[in-house]
N, C-alpha and C. Protein backbone atom coordinates (compact mmCIF):
# COMPACT_ATOMS: atom_id res chain seq x y z
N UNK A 1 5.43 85.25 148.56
CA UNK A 1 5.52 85.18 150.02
C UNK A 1 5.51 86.59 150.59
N UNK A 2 4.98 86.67 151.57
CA UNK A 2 5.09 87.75 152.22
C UNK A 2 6.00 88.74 152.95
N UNK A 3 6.14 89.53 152.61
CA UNK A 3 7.75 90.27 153.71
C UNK A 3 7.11 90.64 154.57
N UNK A 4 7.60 91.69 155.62
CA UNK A 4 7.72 92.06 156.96
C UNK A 4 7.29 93.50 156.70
N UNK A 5 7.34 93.71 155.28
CA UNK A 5 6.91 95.34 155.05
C UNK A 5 5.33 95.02 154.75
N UNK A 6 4.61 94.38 154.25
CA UNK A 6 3.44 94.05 153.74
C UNK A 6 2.40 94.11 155.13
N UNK A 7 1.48 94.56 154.46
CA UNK A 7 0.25 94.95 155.10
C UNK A 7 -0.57 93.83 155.51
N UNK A 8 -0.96 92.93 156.59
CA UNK A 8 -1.25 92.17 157.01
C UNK A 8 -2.36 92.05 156.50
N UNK A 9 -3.45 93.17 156.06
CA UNK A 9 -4.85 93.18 155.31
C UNK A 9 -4.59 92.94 154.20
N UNK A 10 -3.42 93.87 153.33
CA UNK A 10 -3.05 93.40 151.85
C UNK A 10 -3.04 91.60 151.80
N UNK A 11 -2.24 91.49 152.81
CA UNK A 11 -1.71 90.01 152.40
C UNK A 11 -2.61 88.48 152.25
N UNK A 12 -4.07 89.13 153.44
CA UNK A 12 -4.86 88.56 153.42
C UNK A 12 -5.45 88.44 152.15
N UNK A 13 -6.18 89.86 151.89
CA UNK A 13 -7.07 89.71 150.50
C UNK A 13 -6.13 89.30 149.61
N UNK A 14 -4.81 89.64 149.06
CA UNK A 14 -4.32 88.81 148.41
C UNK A 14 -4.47 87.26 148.20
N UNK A 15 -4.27 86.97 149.35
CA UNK A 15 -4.62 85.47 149.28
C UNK A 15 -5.86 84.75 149.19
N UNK A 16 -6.57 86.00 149.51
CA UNK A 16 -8.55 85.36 148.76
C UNK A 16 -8.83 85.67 147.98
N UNK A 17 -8.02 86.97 147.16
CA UNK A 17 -8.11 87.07 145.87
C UNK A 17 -7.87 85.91 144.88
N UNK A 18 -6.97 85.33 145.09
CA UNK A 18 -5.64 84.54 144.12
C UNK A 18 -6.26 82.71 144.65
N UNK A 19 -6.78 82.56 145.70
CA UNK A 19 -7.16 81.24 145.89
C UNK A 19 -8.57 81.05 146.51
N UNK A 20 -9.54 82.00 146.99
CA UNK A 20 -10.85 82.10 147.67
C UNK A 20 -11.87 82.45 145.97
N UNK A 21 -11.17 83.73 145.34
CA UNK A 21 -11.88 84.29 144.56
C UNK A 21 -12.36 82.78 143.56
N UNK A 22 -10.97 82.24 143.12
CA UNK A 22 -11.21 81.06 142.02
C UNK A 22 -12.35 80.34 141.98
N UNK A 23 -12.43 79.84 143.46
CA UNK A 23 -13.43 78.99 143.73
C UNK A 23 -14.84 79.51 143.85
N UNK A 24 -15.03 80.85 144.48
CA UNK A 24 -16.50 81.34 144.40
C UNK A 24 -16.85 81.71 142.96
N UNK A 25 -15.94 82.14 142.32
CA UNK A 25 -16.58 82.52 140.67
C UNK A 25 -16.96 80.80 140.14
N UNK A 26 -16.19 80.11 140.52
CA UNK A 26 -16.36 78.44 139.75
C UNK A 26 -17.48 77.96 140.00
N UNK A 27 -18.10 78.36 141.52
CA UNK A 27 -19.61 78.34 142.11
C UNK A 27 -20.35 79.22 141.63
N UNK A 28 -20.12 80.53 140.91
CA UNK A 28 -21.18 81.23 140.67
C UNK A 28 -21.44 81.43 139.23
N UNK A 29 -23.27 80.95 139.46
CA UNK A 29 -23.64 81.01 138.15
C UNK A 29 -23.97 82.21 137.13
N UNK A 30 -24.00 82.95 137.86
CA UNK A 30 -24.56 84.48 137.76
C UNK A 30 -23.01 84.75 136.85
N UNK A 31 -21.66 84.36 137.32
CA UNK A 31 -20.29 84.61 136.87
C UNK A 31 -20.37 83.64 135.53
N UNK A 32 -20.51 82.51 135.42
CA UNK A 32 -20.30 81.60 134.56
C UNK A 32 -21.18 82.28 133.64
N UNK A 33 -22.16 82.40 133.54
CA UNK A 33 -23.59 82.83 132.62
C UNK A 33 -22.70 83.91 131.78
N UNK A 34 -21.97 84.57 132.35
CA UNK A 34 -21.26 86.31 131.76
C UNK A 34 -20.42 85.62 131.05
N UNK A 35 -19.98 84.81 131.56
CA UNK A 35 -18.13 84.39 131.05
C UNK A 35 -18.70 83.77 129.39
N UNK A 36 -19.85 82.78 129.55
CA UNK A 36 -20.51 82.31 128.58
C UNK A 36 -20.20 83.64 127.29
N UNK A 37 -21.32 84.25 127.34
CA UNK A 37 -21.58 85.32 126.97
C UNK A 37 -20.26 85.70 126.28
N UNK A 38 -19.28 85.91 126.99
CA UNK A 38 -18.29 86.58 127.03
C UNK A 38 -17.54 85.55 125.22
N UNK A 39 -17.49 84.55 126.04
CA UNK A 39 -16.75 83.47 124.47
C UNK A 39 -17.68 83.53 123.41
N UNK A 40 -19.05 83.69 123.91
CA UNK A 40 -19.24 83.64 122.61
C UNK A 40 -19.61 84.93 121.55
N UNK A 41 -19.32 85.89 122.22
CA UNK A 41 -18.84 87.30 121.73
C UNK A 41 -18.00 87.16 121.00
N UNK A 42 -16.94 86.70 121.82
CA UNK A 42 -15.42 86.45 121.11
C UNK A 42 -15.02 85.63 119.74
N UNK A 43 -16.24 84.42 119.92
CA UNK A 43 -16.33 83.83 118.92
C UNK A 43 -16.78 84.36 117.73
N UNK A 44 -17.54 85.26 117.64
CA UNK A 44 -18.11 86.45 117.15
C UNK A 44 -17.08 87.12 116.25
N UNK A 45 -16.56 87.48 116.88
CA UNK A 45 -15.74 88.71 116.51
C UNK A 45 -14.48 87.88 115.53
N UNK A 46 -14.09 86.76 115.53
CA UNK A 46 -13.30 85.67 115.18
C UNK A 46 -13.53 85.65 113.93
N UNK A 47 -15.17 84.98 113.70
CA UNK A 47 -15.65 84.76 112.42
C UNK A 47 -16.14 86.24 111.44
N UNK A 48 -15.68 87.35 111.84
CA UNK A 48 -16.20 88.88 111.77
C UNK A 48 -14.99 89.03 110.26
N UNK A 49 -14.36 88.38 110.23
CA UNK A 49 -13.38 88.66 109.20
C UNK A 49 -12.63 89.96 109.16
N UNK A 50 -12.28 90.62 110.57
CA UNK A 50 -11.88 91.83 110.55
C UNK A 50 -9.79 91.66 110.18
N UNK A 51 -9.65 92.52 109.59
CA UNK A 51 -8.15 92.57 109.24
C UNK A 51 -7.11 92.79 110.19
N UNK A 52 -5.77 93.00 110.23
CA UNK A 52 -5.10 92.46 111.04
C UNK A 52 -5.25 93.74 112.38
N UNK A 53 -4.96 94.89 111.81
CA UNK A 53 -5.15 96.17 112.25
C UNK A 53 -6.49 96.11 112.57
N UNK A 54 -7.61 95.22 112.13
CA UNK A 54 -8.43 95.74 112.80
C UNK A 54 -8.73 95.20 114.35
N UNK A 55 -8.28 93.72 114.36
CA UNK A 55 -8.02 92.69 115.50
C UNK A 55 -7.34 93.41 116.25
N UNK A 56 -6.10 94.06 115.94
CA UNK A 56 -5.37 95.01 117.23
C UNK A 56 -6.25 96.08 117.81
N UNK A 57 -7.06 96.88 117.04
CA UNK A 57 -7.62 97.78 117.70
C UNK A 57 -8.62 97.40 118.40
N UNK A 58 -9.85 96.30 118.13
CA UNK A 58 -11.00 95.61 118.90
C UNK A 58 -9.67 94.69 120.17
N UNK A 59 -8.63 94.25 120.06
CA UNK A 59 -8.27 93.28 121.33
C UNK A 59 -7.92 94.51 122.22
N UNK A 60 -7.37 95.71 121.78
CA UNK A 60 -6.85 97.11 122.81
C UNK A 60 -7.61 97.68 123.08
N UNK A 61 -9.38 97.47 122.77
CA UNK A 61 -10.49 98.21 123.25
C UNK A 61 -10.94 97.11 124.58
N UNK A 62 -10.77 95.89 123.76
CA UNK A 62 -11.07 94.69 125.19
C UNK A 62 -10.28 94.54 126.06
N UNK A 63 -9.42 94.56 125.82
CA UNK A 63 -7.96 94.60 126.90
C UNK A 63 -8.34 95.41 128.28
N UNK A 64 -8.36 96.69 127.69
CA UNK A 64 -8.63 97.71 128.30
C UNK A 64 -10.01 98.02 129.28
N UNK A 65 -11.02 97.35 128.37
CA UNK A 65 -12.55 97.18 129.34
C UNK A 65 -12.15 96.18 130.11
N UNK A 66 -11.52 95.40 130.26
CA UNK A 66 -10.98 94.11 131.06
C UNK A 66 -10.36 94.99 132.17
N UNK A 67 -8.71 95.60 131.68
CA UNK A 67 -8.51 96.05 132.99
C UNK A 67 -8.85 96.81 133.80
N UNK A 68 -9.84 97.97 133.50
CA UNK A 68 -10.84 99.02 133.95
C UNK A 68 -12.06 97.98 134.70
N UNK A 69 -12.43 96.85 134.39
CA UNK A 69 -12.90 95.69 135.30
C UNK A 69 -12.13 95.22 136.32
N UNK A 70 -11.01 94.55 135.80
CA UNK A 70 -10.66 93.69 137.18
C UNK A 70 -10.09 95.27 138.04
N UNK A 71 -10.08 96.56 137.74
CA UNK A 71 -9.58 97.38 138.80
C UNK A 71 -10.84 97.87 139.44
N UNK A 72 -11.76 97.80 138.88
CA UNK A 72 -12.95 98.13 139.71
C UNK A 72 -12.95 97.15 140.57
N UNK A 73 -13.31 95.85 140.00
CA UNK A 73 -13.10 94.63 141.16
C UNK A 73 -12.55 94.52 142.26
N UNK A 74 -11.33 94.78 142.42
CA UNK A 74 -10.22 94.83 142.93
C UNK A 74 -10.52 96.12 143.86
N UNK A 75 -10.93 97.03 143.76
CA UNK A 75 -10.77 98.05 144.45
C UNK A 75 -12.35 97.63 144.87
N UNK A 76 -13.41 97.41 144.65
CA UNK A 76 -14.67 96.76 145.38
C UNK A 76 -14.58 96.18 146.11
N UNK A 77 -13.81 95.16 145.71
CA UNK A 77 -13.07 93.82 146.84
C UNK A 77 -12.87 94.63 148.19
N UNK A 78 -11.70 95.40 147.78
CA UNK A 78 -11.01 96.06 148.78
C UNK A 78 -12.17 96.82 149.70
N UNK A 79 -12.81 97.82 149.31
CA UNK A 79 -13.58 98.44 150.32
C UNK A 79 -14.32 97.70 150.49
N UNK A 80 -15.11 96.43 150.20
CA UNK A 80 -16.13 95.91 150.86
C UNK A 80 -15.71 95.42 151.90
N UNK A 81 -13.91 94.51 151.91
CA UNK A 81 -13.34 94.06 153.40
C UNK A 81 -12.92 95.14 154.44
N UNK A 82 -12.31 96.23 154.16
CA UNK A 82 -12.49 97.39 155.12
C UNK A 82 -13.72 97.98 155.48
N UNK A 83 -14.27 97.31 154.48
CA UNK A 83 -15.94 97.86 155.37
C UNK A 83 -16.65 96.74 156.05
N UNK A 84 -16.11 95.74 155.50
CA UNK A 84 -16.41 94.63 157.06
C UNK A 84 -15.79 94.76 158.31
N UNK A 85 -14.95 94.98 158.15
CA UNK A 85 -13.47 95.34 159.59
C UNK A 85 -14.39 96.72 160.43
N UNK A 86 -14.23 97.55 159.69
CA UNK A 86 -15.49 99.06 160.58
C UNK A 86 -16.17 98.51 161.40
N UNK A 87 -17.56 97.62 160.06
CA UNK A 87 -18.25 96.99 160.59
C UNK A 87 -18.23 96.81 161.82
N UNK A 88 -17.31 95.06 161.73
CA UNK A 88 -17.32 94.44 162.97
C UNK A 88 -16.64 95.66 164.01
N UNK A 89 -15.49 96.42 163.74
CA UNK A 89 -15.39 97.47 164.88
C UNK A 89 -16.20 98.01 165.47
N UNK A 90 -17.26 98.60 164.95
CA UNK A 90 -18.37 99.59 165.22
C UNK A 90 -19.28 98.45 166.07
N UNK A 91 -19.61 97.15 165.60
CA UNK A 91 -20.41 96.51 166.51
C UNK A 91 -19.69 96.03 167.57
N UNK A 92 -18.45 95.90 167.69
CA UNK A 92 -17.99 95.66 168.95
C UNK A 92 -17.96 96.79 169.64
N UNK A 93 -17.74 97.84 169.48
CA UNK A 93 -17.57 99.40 170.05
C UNK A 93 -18.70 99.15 170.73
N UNK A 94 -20.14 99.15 169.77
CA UNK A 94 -21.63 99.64 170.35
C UNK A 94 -21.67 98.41 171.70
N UNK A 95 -21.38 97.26 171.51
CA UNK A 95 -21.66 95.38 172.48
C UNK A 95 -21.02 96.30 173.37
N UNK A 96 -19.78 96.86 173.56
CA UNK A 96 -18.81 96.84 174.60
C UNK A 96 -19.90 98.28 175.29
N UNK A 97 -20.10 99.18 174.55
CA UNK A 97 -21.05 100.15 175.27
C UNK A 97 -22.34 100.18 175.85
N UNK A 98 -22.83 98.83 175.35
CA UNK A 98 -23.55 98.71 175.73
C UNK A 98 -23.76 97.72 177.17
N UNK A 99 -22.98 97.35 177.04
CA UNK A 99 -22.60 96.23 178.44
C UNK A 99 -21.93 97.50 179.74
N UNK A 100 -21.32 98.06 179.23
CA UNK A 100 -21.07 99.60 180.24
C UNK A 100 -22.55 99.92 180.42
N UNK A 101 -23.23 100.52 180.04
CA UNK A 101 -24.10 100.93 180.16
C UNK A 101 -24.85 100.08 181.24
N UNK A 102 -25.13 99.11 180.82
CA UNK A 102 -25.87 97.90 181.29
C UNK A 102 -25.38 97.97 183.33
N UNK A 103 -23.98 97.82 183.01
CA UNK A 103 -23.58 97.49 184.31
C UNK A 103 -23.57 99.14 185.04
N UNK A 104 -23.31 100.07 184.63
CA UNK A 104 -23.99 101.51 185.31
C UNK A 104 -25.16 101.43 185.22
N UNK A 105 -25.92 101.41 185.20
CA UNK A 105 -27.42 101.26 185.51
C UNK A 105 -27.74 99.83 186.42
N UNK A 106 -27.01 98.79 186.28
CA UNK A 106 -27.10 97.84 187.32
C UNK A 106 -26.72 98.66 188.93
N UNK A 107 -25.85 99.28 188.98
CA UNK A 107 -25.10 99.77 189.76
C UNK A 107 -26.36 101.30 190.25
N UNK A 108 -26.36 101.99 189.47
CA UNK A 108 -27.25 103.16 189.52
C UNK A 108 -28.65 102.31 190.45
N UNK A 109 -29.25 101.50 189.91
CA UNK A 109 -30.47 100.91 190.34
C UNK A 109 -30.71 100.43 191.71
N UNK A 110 -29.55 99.63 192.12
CA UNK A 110 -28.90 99.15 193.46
C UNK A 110 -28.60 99.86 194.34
N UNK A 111 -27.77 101.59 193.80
CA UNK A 111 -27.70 102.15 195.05
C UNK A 111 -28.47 103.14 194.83
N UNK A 112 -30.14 103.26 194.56
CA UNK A 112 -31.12 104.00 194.83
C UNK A 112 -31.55 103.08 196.13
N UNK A 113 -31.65 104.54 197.20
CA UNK A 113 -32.57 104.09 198.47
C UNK A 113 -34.03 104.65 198.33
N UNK A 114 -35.01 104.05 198.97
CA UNK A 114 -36.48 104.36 198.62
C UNK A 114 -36.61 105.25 200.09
């Protein structure tokens, strides 16, 4: 749940992280196709007959490409929604300037005498 200290943007993507994300990866095939891939790597490596020490060192090399993933992710995530927010700022900035504009030049046009 959210406190009163939390970042109203954090709290959002949090929550499309954790319940939006689930569902678009479950829709995407492009995601599923990898994940495929992914088990049957794993399956791979299973039947590889590697020793016990060697399983620790290949799961702490994957571990690790995993979390160096989901932090790229995660931080992609992140600037792609602050770069929607700009976005939409910047196009409301330009709409709102441009409607100024619009109405000074309505105004400019009207009080030219010929």
């Amino acid at each position: 749940m959210a406190t009163r200290d939390d970042n109203l943007l954090d709290v959002l993507m949090e929550e499309r992280i954790h319940k939006g994300l689930e569902k678009a990866l479950n829709d995407n095939e492009l995601y599923k196709s990898a994940q495929k891939e992914v088990d049957e790597a794993i399956n791979e490596l299973e039947k590889a007959g590697f020793s016990r020490e060697q399983n620790k060192v290949v799961d702490k090399a994957i571990s690790a490409a995993n979390a160096s993933g989901a932090a790229y992710g995660a931080t992609a995530y992140r600037q792609g929604f602050y770069d929607g927010i700009k976005l939409m700022s910047e196009v409301d900035r330009v709409s709102q300037t441009g409607e100024i504009l619009d109405k000074q030049n309505f105004s400019y046009e009207n009080s030219i005498v010929l």
